[in-house]
Amino acid sequence: ETLEGKGGTAVGSTVAMSVAAIVLASLLAALASLTAARNLACPEPFLPSARAPGWLRVWLWRGVIGMTRLFLIFLRAVPEYVWAFLLLNLMGVGPWPAVAALALHNAGILGKLYAEVTENMEPATPRALRGLGATRLQIAVSAVFPINLGRYLLYFFYRWETCVREASVLGLLGFISLGWYIQQARAAVRYDEMVLFVLLGVVIILCGDLLSTLARLAVRRSG
């Protein structure tokens, strides 16, 4: 295999694993944030009702918030490497154990961040929708997610950069990625190849940073 072929395979596999992982993580985090944000996961989201809700409803929603936040803590408390070891035994050799490991860990982090963004957002728009009779899901789809999209993207791309780095490191466990090729080059004492693969990782991060800037700029202009 030529050096160009190795470089293309290393970059392609690393990018594919990291993108799949961060998309899955973001979807899970977005769903979890619906029941982790205190101003959304409550009897009357964003707009207090004229009549105080019953204590049972209040404590049920508090339980939902607590369980969701504990679940997110559990996901991010287990390192990617531990998830990868566990899933490798369950799912066998292949890229999906690494993708799932990265997705689970980052879902815990993104879920917490998305929930905090929701809790600190300007409440005027969701409050108005609630006053018009919108449901909790309608408020999330029509106001919460669109208004906070810029900050969601900021965290999304930041964690994607982490996924790129971690996908490279997981290559040391045998997953095909930049890390796997770096290990092979080191074992063969080909330090020029090692440097090349390290630089390719830097290029991926630079491209991701540029894409993040352009995406958030487009969101700001559209808003």
CSV table of C-alpha atoms in Angstrom, one decimal:
chain,number,residue,atom,x,y,z
A,1,GLU,CA,0.0,0.0,0.0
A,2,THR,CA,1.4,3.4,-1.0
A,3,LEU,CA,1.9,6.2,1.5
A,4,GLU,CA,-0.9,8.2,-0.2
A,5,GLY,CA,-3.2,5.2,0.1
A,6,LYS,CA,-2.4,4.9,3.8
A,7,GLY,CA,-3.0,8.6,4.3
A,8,GLY,CA,-6.3,8.5,2.5
A,9,THR,CA,-7.5,5.4,4.4
A,10,ALA,CA,-6.4,6.9,7.8
A,11,VAL,CA,-8.1,10.2,7.2
A,12,GLY,CA,-11.3,8.6,5.8
A,13,SER,CA,-11.7,6.1,8.6
A,14,THR,CA,-10.9,8.7,11.3
A,15,VAL,CA,-13.3,11.3,9.9
A,16,ALA,CA,-16.1,8.7,9.3
A,17,MET,CA,-15.8,7.3,12.8
A,18,SER,CA,-15.8,10.8,14.4
A,19,VAL,CA,-18.6,12.2,12.3
A,20,ALA,CA,-20.8,9.1,13.0
A,21,ALA,CA,-20.1,9.3,16.7
A,22,ILE,CA,-20.8,13.0,17.1
A,23,VAL,CA,-24.0,12.9,15.1
A,24,LEU,CA,-25.3,10.0,17.2
A,25,ALA,CA,-24.1,11.8,20.4
A,26,SER,CA,-25.8,15.0,19.4
A,27,LEU,CA,-29.1,13.3,18.6
A,28,LEU,CA,-29.1,11.5,22.0
A,29,ALA,CA,-28.0,14.7,23.8
A,30,ALA,CA,-30.8,16.8,22.2
A,31,LEU,CA,-33.4,14.2,23.2
A,32,ALA,CA,-32.0,14.0,26.8
A,33,SER,CA,-31.9,17.8,27.1
A,34,LEU,CA,-35.7,17.9,26.8
A,35,THR,CA,-36.0,16.2,30.1
A,36,ALA,CA,-32.8,17.6,31.7
A,37,ALA,CA,-33.5,21.3,31.4
A,38,ARG,CA,-35.4,22.5,34.5
A,39,ASN,CA,-37.4,25.2,32.6
A,40,LEU,CA,-38.6,22.8,30.0
A,41,ALA,CA,-39.1,19.6,32.1
A,42,CYS,CA,-41.6,21.0,34.5
A,43,PRO,CA,-45.4,21.0,34.9
A,44,GLU,CA,-45.7,24.4,33.1
A,45,PRO,CA,-42.7,25.0,30.9
A,46,PHE,CA,-41.5,28.7,30.7
A,47,LEU,CA,-44.9,30.1,31.7
A,48,PRO,CA,-46.3,29.5,35.3
A,49,SER,CA,-50.0,28.7,35.3
A,50,ALA,CA,-52.5,30.7,37.3
A,51,ARG,CA,-53.1,27.7,39.4
A,52,ALA,CA,-50.2,26.0,41.1
A,53,PRO,CA,-49.6,22.4,39.9
A,54,GLY,CA,-50.2,19.5,42.3
A,55,TRP,CA,-47.3,18.3,44.4
A,56,LEU,CA,-47.4,14.9,42.6
A,57,ARG,CA,-46.8,16.4,39.2
A,58,VAL,CA,-44.0,18.6,40.6
A,59,TRP,CA,-42.2,15.7,42.1
A,60,LEU,CA,-42.7,13.5,39.1
A,61,TRP,CA,-41.0,16.0,36.9
A,62,ARG,CA,-38.2,16.5,39.4
A,63,GLY,CA,-37.7,12.7,39.3
A,64,VAL,CA,-37.5,12.8,35.5
A,65,ILE,CA,-34.9,15.6,35.6
A,66,GLY,CA,-32.9,13.8,38.3
A,67,MET,CA,-32.9,10.5,36.5
A,68,THR,CA,-31.9,12.1,33.2
A,69,ARG,CA,-29.1,14.0,34.7
A,70,LEU,CA,-27.8,10.9,36.5
A,71,PHE,CA,-27.9,9.1,33.2
A,72,LEU,CA,-25.9,11.8,31.5
A,73,ILE,CA,-23.4,11.8,34.4
A,74,PHE,CA,-23.0,8.0,34.0
A,75,LEU,CA,-22.4,8.3,30.3
A,76,ARG,CA,-19.7,11.0,30.6
A,77,ALA,CA,-18.1,9.5,33.7
A,78,VAL,CA,-17.1,6.3,31.9
A,79,PRO,CA,-14.1,7.1,29.6
A,80,GLU,CA,-14.2,6.4,25.9
A,81,TYR,CA,-11.5,3.8,26.3
A,82,VAL,CA,-13.5,1.8,28.9
A,83,TRP,CA,-16.6,2.0,26.7
A,84,ALA,CA,-14.5,0.8,23.7
A,85,PHE,CA,-13.2,-2.2,25.7
A,86,LEU,CA,-16.7,-3.2,26.8
A,87,LEU,CA,-18.3,-2.8,23.4
A,88,LEU,CA,-15.4,-4.5,21.6
A,89,ASN,CA,-16.2,-7.6,23.6
A,90,LEU,CA,-20.0,-7.3,22.9
A,91,MET,CA,-19.9,-6.2,19.3
A,92,GLY,CA,-16.7,-7.8,18.0
A,93,VAL,CA,-14.0,-6.2,16.0
A,94,GLY,CA,-15.0,-3.4,13.7
A,95,PRO,CA,-15.5,0.4,13.6
A,96,TRP,CA,-18.9,0.4,15.4
A,97,PRO,CA,-17.6,-0.3,18.9
A,98,ALA,CA,-15.4,2.7,18.6
A,99,VAL,CA,-18.2,4.8,17.2
A,100,ALA,CA,-20.6,3.7,20.0
A,101,ALA,CA,-18.0,4.4,22.6
A,102,LEU,CA,-17.3,7.9,21.4
A,103,ALA,CA,-21.1,8.6,21.0
A,104,LEU,CA,-22.0,7.4,24.5
A,105,HIS,CA,-19.3,9.5,26.3
A,106,ASN,CA,-19.9,12.6,24.2
A,107,ALA,CA,-23.7,12.3,24.6
A,108,GLY,CA,-23.3,12.7,28.3
A,109,ILE,CA,-21.2,15.8,27.8
A,110,LEU,CA,-23.4,17.4,25.1
A,111,GLY,CA,-26.6,16.5,27.0
A,112,LYS,CA,-25.5,18.5,30.0
A,113,LEU,CA,-24.3,21.4,27.8
A,114,TYR,CA,-27.5,21.5,25.7
A,115,ALA,CA,-29.6,21.4,28.9
A,116,GLU,CA,-27.7,24.3,30.4
A,117,VAL,CA,-28.0,26.3,27.2
A,118,THR,CA,-31.8,25.8,27.4
A,119,GLU,CA,-32.0,26.8,31.0
A,120,ASN,CA,-30.1,30.0,30.3
A,121,MET,CA,-31.9,31.0,27.1
A,122,GLU,CA,-34.0,34.2,26.7
A,123,PRO,CA,-37.6,33.0,27.7
A,124,ALA,CA,-39.6,35.5,25.8
A,125,THR,CA,-40.3,33.4,22.6
A,126,PRO,CA,-41.1,30.1,24.3
A,127,ARG,CA,-43.1,31.9,26.9
A,128,ALA,CA,-45.2,33.5,24.1
A,129,LEU,CA,-45.7,30.1,22.5
A,130,ARG,CA,-46.7,28.6,25.7
A,131,GLY,CA,-49.2,31.4,26.2
A,132,LEU,CA,-50.7,30.4,22.9
A,133,GLY,CA,-51.2,26.9,24.0
A,134,ALA,CA,-48.1,25.2,22.4
A,135,THR,CA,-47.1,21.9,23.9
A,136,ARG,CA,-43.7,21.2,25.4
A,137,LEU,CA,-42.5,19.4,22.2
A,138,GLN,CA,-43.8,22.3,20.0
A,139,ILE,CA,-41.9,24.8,22.1
A,140,ALA,CA,-38.7,22.7,21.8
A,141,VAL,CA,-39.0,22.4,18.0
A,142,SER,CA,-40.2,25.9,17.3
A,143,ALA,CA,-38.2,27.9,19.8
A,144,VAL,CA,-35.7,26.1,21.9
A,145,PHE,CA,-33.7,24.4,19.2
A,146,PRO,CA,-33.8,27.2,16.6
A,147,ILE,CA,-32.9,29.9,19.0
A,148,ASN,CA,-30.0,28.0,20.6
A,149,LEU,CA,-28.7,26.4,17.3
A,150,GLY,CA,-25.6,28.7,17.2
A,151,ARG,CA,-24.5,27.6,20.7
A,152,TYR,CA,-25.4,24.0,20.0
A,153,LEU,CA,-23.2,24.1,16.9
A,154,LEU,CA,-20.3,25.6,18.9
A,155,TYR,CA,-20.4,22.6,21.4
A,156,PHE,CA,-21.1,20.2,18.6
A,157,PHE,CA,-17.9,21.1,16.6
A,158,TYR,CA,-15.8,21.3,19.8
A,159,ARG,CA,-16.7,17.8,20.8
A,160,TRP,CA,-16.3,16.6,17.2
A,161,GLU,CA,-12.6,17.8,17.4
A,162,THR,CA,-12.4,15.7,20.6
A,163,CYS,CA,-13.9,12.7,18.7
A,164,VAL,CA,-11.2,13.1,16.0
A,165,ARG,CA,-8.5,13.0,18.6
A,166,GLU,CA,-10.0,10.1,20.5
A,167,ALA,CA,-10.7,8.1,17.3
A,168,SER,CA,-7.0,8.5,16.6
A,169,VAL,CA,-6.1,7.2,20.0
A,170,LEU,CA,-8.6,4.3,19.8
A,171,GLY,CA,-6.6,3.2,16.8
A,172,LEU,CA,-4.1,1.9,19.3
A,173,LEU,CA,-6.7,-0.7,20.3
A,174,GLY,CA,-6.8,-2.0,16.7
A,175,PHE,CA,-9.5,0.2,15.2
A,176,ILE,CA,-8.4,1.5,11.7
A,177,SER,CA,-7.7,5.2,12.2
A,178,LEU,CA,-4.8,7.6,12.3
A,179,GLY,CA,-3.7,6.1,15.6
A,180,TRP,CA,-3.5,2.7,14.1
A,181,TYR,CA,-1.3,3.9,11.2
A,182,ILE,CA,0.8,5.9,13.7
A,183,GLN,CA,1.4,2.8,15.7
A,184,GLN,CA,2.3,0.8,12.6
A,185,ALA,CA,4.8,3.5,11.5
A,186,ARG,CA,6.4,3.6,14.9
A,187,ALA,CA,6.7,-0.2,15.0
A,188,ALA,CA,8.4,-0.1,11.6
A,189,VAL,CA,10.6,2.8,12.7
A,190,ARG,CA,9.2,5.0,9.9
A,191,TYR,CA,9.2,8.3,11.7
A,192,ASP,CA,8.6,10.3,8.5
A,193,GLU,CA,5.2,8.4,8.1
A,194,MET,CA,4.5,9.1,11.8
A,195,VAL,CA,4.9,12.8,11.3
A,196,LEU,CA,2.8,12.7,8.2
A,197,PHE,CA,-0.1,11.0,10.0
A,198,VAL,CA,0.1,13.4,12.9
A,199,LEU,CA,0.0,16.4,10.5
A,200,LEU,CA,-3.0,14.8,8.8
A,201,GLY,CA,-4.8,14.9,12.2
A,202,VAL,CA,-3.9,18.6,12.5
A,203,VAL,CA,-5.4,19.2,9.0
A,204,ILE,CA,-8.6,17.5,10.0
A,205,ILE,CA,-9.0,19.7,13.1
A,206,LEU,CA,-8.2,22.9,11.1
A,207,CYS,CA,-10.9,21.9,8.5
A,208,GLY,CA,-13.4,21.2,11.3
A,209,ASP,CA,-12.6,24.6,12.9
A,210,LEU,CA,-13.2,26.4,9.6
A,211,LEU,CA,-16.5,24.5,9.0
A,212,SER,CA,-17.6,25.4,12.5
A,213,THR,CA,-17.0,29.1,11.9
A,214,LEU,CA,-18.8,29.0,8.6
A,215,ALA,CA,-21.8,27.1,10.0
A,216,ARG,CA,-22.2,29.4,13.0
A,217,LEU,CA,-21.8,32.5,10.7
A,218,ALA,CA,-24.6,31.1,8.4
A,219,VAL,CA,-26.8,30.6,11.5
A,220,ARG,CA,-26.2,34.2,12.7
A,221,ARG,CA,-26.9,35.7,9.2
A,222,SER,CA,-30.1,33.6,8.8
A,223,GLY,CA,-31.3,34.7,12.3
